[in-house]
CSV table of C-alpha atoms in Angstrom, one decimal:
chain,number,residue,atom,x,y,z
A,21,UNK,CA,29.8,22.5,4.0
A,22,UNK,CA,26.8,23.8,5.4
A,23,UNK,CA,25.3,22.9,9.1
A,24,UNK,CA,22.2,20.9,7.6
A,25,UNK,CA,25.0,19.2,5.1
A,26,UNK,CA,27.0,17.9,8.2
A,27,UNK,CA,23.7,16.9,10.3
A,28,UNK,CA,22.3,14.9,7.2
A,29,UNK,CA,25.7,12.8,7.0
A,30,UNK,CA,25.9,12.0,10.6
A,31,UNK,CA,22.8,11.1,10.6
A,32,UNK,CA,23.5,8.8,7.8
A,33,UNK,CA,26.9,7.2,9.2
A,34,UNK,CA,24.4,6.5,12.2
A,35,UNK,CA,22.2,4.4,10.1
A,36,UNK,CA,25.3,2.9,8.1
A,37,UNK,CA,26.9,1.5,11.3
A,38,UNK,CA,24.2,-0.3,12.6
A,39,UNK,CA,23.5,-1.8,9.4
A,40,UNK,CA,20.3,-0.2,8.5
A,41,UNK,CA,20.9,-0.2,4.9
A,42,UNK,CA,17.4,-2.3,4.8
A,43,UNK,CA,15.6,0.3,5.5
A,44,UNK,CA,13.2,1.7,3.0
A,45,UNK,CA,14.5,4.2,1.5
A,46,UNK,CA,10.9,6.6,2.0
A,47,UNK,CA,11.1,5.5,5.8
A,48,UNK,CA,14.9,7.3,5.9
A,49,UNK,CA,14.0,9.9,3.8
A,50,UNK,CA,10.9,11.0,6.0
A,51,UNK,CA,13.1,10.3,9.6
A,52,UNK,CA,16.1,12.4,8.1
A,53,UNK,CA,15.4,15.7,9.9
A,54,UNK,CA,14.3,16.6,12.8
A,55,UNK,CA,13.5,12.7,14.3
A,56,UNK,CA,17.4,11.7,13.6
A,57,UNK,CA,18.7,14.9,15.0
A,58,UNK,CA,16.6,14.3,17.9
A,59,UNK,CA,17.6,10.9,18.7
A,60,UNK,CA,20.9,11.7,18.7
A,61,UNK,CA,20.4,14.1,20.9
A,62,UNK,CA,18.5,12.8,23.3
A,63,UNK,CA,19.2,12.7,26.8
A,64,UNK,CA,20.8,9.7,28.2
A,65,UNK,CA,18.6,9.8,31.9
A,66,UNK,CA,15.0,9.2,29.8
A,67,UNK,CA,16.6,5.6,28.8
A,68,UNK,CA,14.7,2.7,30.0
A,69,UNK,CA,15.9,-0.9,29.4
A,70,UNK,CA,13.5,-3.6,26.6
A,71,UNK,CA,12.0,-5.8,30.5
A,72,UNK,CA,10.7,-2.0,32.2
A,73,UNK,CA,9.3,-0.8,28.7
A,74,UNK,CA,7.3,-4.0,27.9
A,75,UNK,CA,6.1,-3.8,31.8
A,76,UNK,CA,5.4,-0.3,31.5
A,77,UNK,CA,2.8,-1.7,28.3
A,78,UNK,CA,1.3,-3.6,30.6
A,79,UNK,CA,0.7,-1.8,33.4
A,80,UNK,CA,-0.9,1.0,31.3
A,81,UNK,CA,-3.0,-1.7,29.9
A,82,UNK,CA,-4.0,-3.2,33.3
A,83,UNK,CA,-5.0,0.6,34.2
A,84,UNK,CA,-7.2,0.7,31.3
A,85,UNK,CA,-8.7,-2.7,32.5
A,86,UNK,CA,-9.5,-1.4,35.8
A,87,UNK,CA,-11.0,1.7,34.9
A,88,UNK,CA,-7.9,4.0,36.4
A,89,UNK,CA,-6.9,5.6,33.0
A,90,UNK,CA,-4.2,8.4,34.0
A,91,UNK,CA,-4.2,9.9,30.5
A,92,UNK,CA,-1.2,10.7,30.6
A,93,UNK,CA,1.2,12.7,28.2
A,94,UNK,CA,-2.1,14.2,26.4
A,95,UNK,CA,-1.9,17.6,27.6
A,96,UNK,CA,-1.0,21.0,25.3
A,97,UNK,CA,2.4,21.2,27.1
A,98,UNK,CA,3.2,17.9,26.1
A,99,UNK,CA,2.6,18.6,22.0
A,100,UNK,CA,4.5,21.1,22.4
A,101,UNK,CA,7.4,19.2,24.1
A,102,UNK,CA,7.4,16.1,21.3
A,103,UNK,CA,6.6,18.8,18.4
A,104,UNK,CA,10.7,19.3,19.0
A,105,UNK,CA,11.5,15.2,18.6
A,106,UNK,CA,10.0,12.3,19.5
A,107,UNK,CA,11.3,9.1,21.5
A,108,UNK,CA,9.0,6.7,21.8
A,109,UNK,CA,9.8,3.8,24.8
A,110,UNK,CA,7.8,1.2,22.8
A,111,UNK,CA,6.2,0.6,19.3
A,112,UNK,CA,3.2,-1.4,18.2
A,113,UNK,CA,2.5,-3.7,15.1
A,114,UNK,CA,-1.6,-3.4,15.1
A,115,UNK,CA,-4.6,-4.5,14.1
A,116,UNK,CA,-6.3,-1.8,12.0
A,117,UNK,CA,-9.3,-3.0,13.6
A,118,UNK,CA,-11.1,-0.1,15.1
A,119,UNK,CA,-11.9,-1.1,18.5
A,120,UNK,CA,-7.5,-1.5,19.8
A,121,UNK,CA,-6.3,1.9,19.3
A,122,UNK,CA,-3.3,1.4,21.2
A,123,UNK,CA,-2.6,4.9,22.9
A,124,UNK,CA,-6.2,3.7,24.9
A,125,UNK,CA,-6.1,0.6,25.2
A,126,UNK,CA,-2.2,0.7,26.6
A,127,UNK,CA,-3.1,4.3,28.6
A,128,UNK,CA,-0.5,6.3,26.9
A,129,UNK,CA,-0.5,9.7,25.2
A,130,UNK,CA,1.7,11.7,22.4
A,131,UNK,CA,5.2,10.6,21.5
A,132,UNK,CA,5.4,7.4,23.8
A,133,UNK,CA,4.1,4.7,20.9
A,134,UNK,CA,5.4,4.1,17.4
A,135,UNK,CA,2.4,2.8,15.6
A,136,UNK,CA,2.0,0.6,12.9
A,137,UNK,CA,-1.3,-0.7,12.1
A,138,UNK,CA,-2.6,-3.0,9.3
A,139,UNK,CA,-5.0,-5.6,8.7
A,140,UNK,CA,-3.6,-8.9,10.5
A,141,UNK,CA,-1.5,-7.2,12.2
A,142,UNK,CA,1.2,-8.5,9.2
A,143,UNK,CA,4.6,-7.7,9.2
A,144,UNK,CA,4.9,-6.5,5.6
A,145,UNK,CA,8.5,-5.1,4.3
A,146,UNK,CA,7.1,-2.0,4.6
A,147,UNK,CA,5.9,-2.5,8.4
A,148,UNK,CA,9.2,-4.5,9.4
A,149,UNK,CA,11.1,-1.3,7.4
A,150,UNK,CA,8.9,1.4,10.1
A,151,UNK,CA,9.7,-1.0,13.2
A,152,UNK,CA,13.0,-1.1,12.2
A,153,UNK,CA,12.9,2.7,12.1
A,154,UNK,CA,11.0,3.0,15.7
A,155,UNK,CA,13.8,0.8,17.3
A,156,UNK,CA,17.3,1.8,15.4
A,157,UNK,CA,16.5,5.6,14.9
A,158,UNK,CA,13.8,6.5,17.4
A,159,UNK,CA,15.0,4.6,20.4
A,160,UNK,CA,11.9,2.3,21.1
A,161,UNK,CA,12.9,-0.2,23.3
A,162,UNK,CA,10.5,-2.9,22.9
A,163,UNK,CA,8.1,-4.0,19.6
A,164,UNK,CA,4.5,-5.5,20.9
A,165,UNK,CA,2.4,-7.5,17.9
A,166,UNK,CA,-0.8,-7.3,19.4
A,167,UNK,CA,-3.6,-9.4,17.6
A,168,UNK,CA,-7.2,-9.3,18.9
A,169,UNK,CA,-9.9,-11.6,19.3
A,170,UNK,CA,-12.5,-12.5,16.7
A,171,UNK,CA,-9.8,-10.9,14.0
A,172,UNK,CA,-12.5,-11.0,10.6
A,173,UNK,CA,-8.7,-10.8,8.7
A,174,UNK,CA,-7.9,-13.9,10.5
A,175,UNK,CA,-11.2,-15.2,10.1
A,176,UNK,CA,-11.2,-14.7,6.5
A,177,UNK,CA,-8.1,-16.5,5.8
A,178,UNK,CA,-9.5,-19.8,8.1
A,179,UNK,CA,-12.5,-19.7,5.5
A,180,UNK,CA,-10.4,-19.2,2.1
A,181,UNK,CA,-12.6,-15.9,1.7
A,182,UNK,CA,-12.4,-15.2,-2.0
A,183,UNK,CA,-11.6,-11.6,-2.0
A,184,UNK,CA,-11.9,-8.3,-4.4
A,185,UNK,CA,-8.7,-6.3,-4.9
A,186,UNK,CA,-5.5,-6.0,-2.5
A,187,UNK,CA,-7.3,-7.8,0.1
A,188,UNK,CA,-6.3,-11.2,-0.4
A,189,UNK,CA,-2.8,-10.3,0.0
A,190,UNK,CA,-3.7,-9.6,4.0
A,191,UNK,CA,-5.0,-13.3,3.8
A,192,UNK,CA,-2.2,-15.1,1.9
A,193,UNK,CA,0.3,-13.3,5.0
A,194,UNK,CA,-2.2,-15.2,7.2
A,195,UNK,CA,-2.6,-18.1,5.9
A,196,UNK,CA,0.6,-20.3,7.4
A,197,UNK,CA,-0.4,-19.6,10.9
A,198,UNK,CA,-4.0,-21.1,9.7
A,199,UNK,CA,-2.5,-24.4,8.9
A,200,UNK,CA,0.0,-24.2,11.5
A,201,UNK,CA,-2.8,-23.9,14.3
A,202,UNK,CA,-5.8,-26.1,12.9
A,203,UNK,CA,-4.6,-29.5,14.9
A,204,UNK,CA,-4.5,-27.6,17.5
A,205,UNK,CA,-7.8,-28.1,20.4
A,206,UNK,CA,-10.0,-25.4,21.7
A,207,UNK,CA,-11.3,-22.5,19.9
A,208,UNK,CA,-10.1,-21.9,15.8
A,209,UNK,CA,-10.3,-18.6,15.5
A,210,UNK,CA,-8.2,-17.6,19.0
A,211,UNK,CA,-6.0,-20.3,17.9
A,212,UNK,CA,-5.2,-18.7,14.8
A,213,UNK,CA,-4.9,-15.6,16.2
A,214,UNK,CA,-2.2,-15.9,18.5
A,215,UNK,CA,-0.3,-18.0,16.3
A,216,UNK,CA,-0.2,-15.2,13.8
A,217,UNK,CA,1.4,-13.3,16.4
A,218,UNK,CA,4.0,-15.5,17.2
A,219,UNK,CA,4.8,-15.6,12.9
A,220,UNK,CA,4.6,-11.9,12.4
A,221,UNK,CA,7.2,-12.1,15.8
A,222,UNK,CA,9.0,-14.2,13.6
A,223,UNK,CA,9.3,-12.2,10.6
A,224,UNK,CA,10.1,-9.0,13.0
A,225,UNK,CA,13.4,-11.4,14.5
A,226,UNK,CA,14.7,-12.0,10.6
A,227,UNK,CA,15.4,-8.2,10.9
A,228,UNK,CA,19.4,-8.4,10.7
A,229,UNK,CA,18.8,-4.7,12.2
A,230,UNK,CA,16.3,-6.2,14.9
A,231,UNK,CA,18.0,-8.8,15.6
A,232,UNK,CA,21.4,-6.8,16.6
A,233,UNK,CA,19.7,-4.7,18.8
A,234,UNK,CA,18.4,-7.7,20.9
A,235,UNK,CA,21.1,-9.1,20.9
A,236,UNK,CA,22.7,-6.0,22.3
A,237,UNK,CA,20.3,-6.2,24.8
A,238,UNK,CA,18.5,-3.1,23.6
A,239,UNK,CA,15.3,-4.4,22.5
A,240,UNK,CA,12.5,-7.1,23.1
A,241,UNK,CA,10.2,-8.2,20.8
A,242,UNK,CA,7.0,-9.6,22.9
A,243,UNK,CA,3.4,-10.6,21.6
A,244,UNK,CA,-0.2,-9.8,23.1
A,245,UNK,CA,-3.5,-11.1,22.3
A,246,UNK,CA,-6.5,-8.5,23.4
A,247,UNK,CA,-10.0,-9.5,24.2
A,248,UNK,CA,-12.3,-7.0,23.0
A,249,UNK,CA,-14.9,-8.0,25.9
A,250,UNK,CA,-12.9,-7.0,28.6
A,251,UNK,CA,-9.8,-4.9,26.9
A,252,UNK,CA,-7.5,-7.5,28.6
A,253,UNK,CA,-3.9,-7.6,26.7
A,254,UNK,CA,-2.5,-11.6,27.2
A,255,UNK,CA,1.0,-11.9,26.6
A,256,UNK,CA,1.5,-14.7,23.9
A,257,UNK,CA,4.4,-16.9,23.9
């Protein structure tokens, strides 16, 4: 058997006994080379636990607040260092909205966030399948939703927005946390919002493979709401 024989089934008995068999299959595919072998072979003394990652968000994001951006992690050296394997300490469910790119807004650089962004910030199959990914393979140690204020996905689905194409399916995601939120008082919109968090968090938690590693203690799963006027990340509970 060759060497890149050997790697490809260790790599696969290291998805197998964790369960990971809901994984899609492209996602596997894709993280069978150099990202698995990396992972495995990652050094233990760069482990963090879920609490210090999710405060390490935060912090970065209260840098960016205050104007004290270290940008760090964006230098040539450090391509070169993650162009060998990455280990992200956190990943991000996103907005596609253009004004939270999360590197910025959470003052971090290459190969510390696994990103997924989409309209809603919904956790499709093929979202929870990447998270799943981030956290089992990659080693992230803690998944942020982050939702946004004046979401127009959000705000579309408040109105019943009749929409061309593929679009509506972003709304119909959305929808629940619209009828879940509407008795609520104060503002719709933000109300909506960060209710759509805490149901996309939801979703993420019916991961059997998410929910075994938090229940191992390895991972946290934590929303935030961002206010485009100040760049102010909430936590949402």
């Amino acid at each position: 058997m060759s060497i890149q024989d050997t790697q490809l089934n260790l790599s696969r008995r290291s998805l197998l006994k964790f369960g990971a068999g809901a994984i899609g299959t492209g996602v596997v595919t894709a993280g069978l080379g150099s990202n698995l072998l990396a992972a495995e072979k990652a050094p233990a003394e760069d482990e963090i636990t879920p609490d210090k990652a999710l405060q390490e968000l935060l912090d970065g994001n209260d840098r960016f607040v205050k104007r004290k951006r270290r940008n760090g992690n964006q230098t040539y050296s450090r391509l070169v260092e993650v162009a060998k394997g990455q280990k992200p300490f956190a990943s991000i469910l996103g907005c596609a909205d253009s004004r939270v790119p999360s590197e910025i807004v959470f003052d971090q650089g290459l190969g510390d966030l696994f990103v997924c962004r989409v309209a809603g910030n919904i956790a499709t199959a093929e979202e929870i399948g990447s998270l799943e990914f981030g956290s089992l393979v990659l080693g992230s140690k803690v998944i942020m939703v982050v939702g946004h204020e004046r979401c127009g996905a959000v705000e579309a689905a408040i109105k019943g927005a009749q929409v061309p194409g593929q679009i509506g399916s972003l709304l119909e995601a959305i929808k629940p946390s619209v009828e879940s939120s509407k008795e609520q008082s104060g503002d719709k919109l933000e109300n909506a919002c960060k209710a759509n968090i805490l149901l996309q968090i939801k979703k993420l938690k019916s991961s059997p493979v998410l929910s075994k590693l938090i229940d191992e203690e390895k991972l946290t799963i934590a929303g935030g709401y961002y206010d485009l006027d100040t760049g102010k990340i909430s936590l949402v509970n």
